[in-house]
GROMACS .gro file of C-alpha atoms in nm:
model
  160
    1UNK     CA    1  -0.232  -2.624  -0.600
    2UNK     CA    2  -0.127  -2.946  -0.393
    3UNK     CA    3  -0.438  -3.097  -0.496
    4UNK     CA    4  -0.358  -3.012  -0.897
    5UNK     CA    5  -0.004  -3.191  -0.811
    6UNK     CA    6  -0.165  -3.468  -0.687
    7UNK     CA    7  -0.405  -3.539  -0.994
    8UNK     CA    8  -0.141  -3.467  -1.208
    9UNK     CA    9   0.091  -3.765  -1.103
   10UNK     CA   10  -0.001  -4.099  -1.250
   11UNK     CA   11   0.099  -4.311  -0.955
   12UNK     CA   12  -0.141  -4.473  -0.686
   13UNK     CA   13   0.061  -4.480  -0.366
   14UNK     CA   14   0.307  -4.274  -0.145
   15UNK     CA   15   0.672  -4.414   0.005
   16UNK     CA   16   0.688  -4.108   0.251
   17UNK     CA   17   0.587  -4.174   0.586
   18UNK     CA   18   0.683  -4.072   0.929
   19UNK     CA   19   0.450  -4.213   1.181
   20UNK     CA   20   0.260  -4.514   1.343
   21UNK     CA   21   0.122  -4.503   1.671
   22UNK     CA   22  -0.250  -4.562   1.571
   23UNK     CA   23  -0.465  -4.875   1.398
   24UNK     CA   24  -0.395  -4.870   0.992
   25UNK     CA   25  -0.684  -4.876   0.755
   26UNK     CA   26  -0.637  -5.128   0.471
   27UNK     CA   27  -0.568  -4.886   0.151
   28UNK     CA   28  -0.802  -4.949  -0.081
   29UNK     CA   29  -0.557  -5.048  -0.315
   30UNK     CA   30  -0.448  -5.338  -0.083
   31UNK     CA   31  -0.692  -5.619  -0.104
   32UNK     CA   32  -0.389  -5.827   0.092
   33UNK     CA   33  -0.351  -5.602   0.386
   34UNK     CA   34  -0.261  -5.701   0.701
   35UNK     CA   35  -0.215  -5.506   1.006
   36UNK     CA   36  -0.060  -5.785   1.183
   37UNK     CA   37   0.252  -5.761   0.987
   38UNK     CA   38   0.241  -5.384   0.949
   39UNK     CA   39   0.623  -5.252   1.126
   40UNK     CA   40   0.540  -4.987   1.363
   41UNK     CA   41   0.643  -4.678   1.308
   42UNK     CA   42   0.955  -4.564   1.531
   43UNK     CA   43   1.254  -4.260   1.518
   44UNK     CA   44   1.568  -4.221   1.697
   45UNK     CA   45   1.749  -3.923   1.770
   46UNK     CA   46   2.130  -3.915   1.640
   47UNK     CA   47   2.251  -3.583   1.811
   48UNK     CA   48   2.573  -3.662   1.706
   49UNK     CA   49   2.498  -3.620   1.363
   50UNK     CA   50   2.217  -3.402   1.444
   51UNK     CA   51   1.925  -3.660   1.248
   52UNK     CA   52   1.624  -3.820   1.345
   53UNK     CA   53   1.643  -4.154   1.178
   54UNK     CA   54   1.275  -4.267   1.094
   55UNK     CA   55   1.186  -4.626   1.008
   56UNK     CA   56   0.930  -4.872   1.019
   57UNK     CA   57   0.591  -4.934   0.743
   58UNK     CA   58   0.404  -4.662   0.572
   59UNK     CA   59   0.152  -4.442   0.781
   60UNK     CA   60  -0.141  -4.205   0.777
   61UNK     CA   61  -0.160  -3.834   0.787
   62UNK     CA   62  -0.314  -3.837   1.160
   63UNK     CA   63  -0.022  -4.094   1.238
   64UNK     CA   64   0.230  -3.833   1.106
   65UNK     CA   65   0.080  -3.599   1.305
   66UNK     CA   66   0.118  -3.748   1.634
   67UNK     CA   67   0.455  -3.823   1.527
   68UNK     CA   68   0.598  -3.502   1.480
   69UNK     CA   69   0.393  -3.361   1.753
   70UNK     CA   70   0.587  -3.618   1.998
   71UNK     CA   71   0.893  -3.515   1.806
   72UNK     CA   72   0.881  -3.139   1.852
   73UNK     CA   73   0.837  -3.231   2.252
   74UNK     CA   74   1.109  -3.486   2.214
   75UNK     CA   75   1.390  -3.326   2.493
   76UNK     CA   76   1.702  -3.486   2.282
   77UNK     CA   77   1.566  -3.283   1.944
   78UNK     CA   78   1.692  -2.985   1.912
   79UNK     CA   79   1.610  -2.719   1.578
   80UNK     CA   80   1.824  -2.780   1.278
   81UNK     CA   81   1.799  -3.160   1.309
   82UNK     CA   82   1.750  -3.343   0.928
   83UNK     CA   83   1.546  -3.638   0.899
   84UNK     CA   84   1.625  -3.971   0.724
   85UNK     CA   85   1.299  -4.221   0.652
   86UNK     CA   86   1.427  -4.523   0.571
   87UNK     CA   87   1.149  -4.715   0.386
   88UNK     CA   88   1.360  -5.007   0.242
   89UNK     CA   89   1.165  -5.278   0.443
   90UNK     CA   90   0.859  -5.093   0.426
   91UNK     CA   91   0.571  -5.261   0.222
   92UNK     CA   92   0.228  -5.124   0.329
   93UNK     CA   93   0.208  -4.815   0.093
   94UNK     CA   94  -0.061  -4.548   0.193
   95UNK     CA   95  -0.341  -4.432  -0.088
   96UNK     CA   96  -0.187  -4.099  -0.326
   97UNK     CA   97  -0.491  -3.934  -0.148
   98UNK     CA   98  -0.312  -3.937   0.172
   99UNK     CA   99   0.012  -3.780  -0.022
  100UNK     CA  100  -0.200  -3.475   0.018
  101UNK     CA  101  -0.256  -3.486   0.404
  102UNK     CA  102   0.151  -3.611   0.434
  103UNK     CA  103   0.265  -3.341   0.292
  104UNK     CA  104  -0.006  -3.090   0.439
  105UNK     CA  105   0.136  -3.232   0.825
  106UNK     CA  106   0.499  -3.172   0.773
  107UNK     CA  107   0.400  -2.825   0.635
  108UNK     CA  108   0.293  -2.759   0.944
  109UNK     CA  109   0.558  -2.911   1.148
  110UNK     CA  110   0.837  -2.774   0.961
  111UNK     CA  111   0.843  -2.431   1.110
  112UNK     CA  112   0.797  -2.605   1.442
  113UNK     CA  113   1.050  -2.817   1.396
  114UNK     CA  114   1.305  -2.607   1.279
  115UNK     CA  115   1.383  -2.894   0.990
  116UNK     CA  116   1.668  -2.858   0.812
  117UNK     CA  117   1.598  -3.125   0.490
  118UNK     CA  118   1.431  -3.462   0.456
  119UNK     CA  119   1.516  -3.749   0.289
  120UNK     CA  120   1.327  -4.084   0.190
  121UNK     CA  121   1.538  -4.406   0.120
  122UNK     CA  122   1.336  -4.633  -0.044
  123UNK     CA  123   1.453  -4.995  -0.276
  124UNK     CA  124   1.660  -4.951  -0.581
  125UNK     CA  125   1.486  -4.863  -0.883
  126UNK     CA  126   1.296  -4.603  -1.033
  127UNK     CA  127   0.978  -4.520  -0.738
  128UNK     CA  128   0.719  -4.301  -0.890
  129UNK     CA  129   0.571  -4.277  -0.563
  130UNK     CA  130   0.915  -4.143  -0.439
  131UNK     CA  131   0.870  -3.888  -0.696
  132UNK     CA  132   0.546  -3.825  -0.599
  133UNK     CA  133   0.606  -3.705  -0.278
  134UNK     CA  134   0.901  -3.480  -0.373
  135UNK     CA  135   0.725  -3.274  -0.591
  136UNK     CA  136   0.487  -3.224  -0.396
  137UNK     CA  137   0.726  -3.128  -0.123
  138UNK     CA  138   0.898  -2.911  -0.382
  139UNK     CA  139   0.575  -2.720  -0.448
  140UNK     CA  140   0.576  -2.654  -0.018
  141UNK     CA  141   0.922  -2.537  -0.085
  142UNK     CA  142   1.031  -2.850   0.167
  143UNK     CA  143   1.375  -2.928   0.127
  144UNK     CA  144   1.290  -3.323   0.057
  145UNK     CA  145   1.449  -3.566  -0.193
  146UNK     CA  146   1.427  -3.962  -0.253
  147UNK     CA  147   1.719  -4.168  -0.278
  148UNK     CA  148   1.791  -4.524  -0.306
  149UNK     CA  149   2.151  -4.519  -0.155
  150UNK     CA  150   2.175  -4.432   0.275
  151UNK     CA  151   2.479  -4.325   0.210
  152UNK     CA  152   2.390  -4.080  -0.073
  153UNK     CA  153   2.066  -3.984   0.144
  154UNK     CA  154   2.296  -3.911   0.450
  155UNK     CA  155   2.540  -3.721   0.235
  156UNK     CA  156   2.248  -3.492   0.092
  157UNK     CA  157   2.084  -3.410   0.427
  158UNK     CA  158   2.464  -3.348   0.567
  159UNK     CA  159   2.502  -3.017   0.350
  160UNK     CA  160   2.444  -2.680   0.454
   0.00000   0.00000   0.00000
């Protein structure tokens, strides 16, 4: 069904990503790549607000992974927390085959995390990839949307 999703959507690459703590792989659509100037991937906690502010450049699924994994041990998280990934300086896009795996890790995190919504904040513009990976998070029934305003991003993941 993911898979189907996946084929179905025209686009090559993926602007949702939570996670960098490993070596990148050049994407294949990247002849330019360069791990050098690759932003590792970071998050900080705003318990005030109760969201864990992502940022940094596009990741892997395994990177996501041991990401979330950190998260969910992460003493100052607490169940009911929204996320914000801020991808507006991001330029490393992953492959739309890794969409797949993305998606397939937060799946599994979700219920672990307690998660209340996501939201990706990418340039201004229309971003098919952005739409990419909120249908497919649709289809998981994962409260996730794209958005090219913060504000409008913060606003969304804000509601009960």
């Amino acid at each position: 069904n993911l898979q189907r999703r996946v084929q179905q959507c025209a686009c090559p690459f993926i602007l949702l990503s939570l996670t960098h703590t490993q070596p990148r792989r050049a994407p294949p659509e990247s002849a330019e790549y360069d791990d050098a100037l690759a932003m590792p991937l970071t998050y900080r906690i705003d318990p005030a607000q109760r969201i864990v502010i992502i940022t940094g450049d596009y990741a892997e699924p395994a990177e996501w992974r041991t990401l979330l994994g950190a998260l969910a041990t992460d003493p100052g998280y607490r169940h009911g927390f929204s996320f914000i990934r801020d991808l507006r300086s991001s330029e490393h896009p992953v492959s739309a085959e890794a969409v797949v795996g993305i998606i397939a890790v937060v799946r599994a995190y979700w219920p672990k995390l307690g998660a209340h919504r996501a939201a990706i904040v990418t340039r201004p513009g229309v971003d098919m990839p952005a739409v990419m990976a909120e249908a497919l998070a649709d289809d998981e029934d994962i409260p996730l949307r794209a958005f090219t305003s913060y504000a409008d991003a913060l606003d969304w993941v804000r509601e009960e």
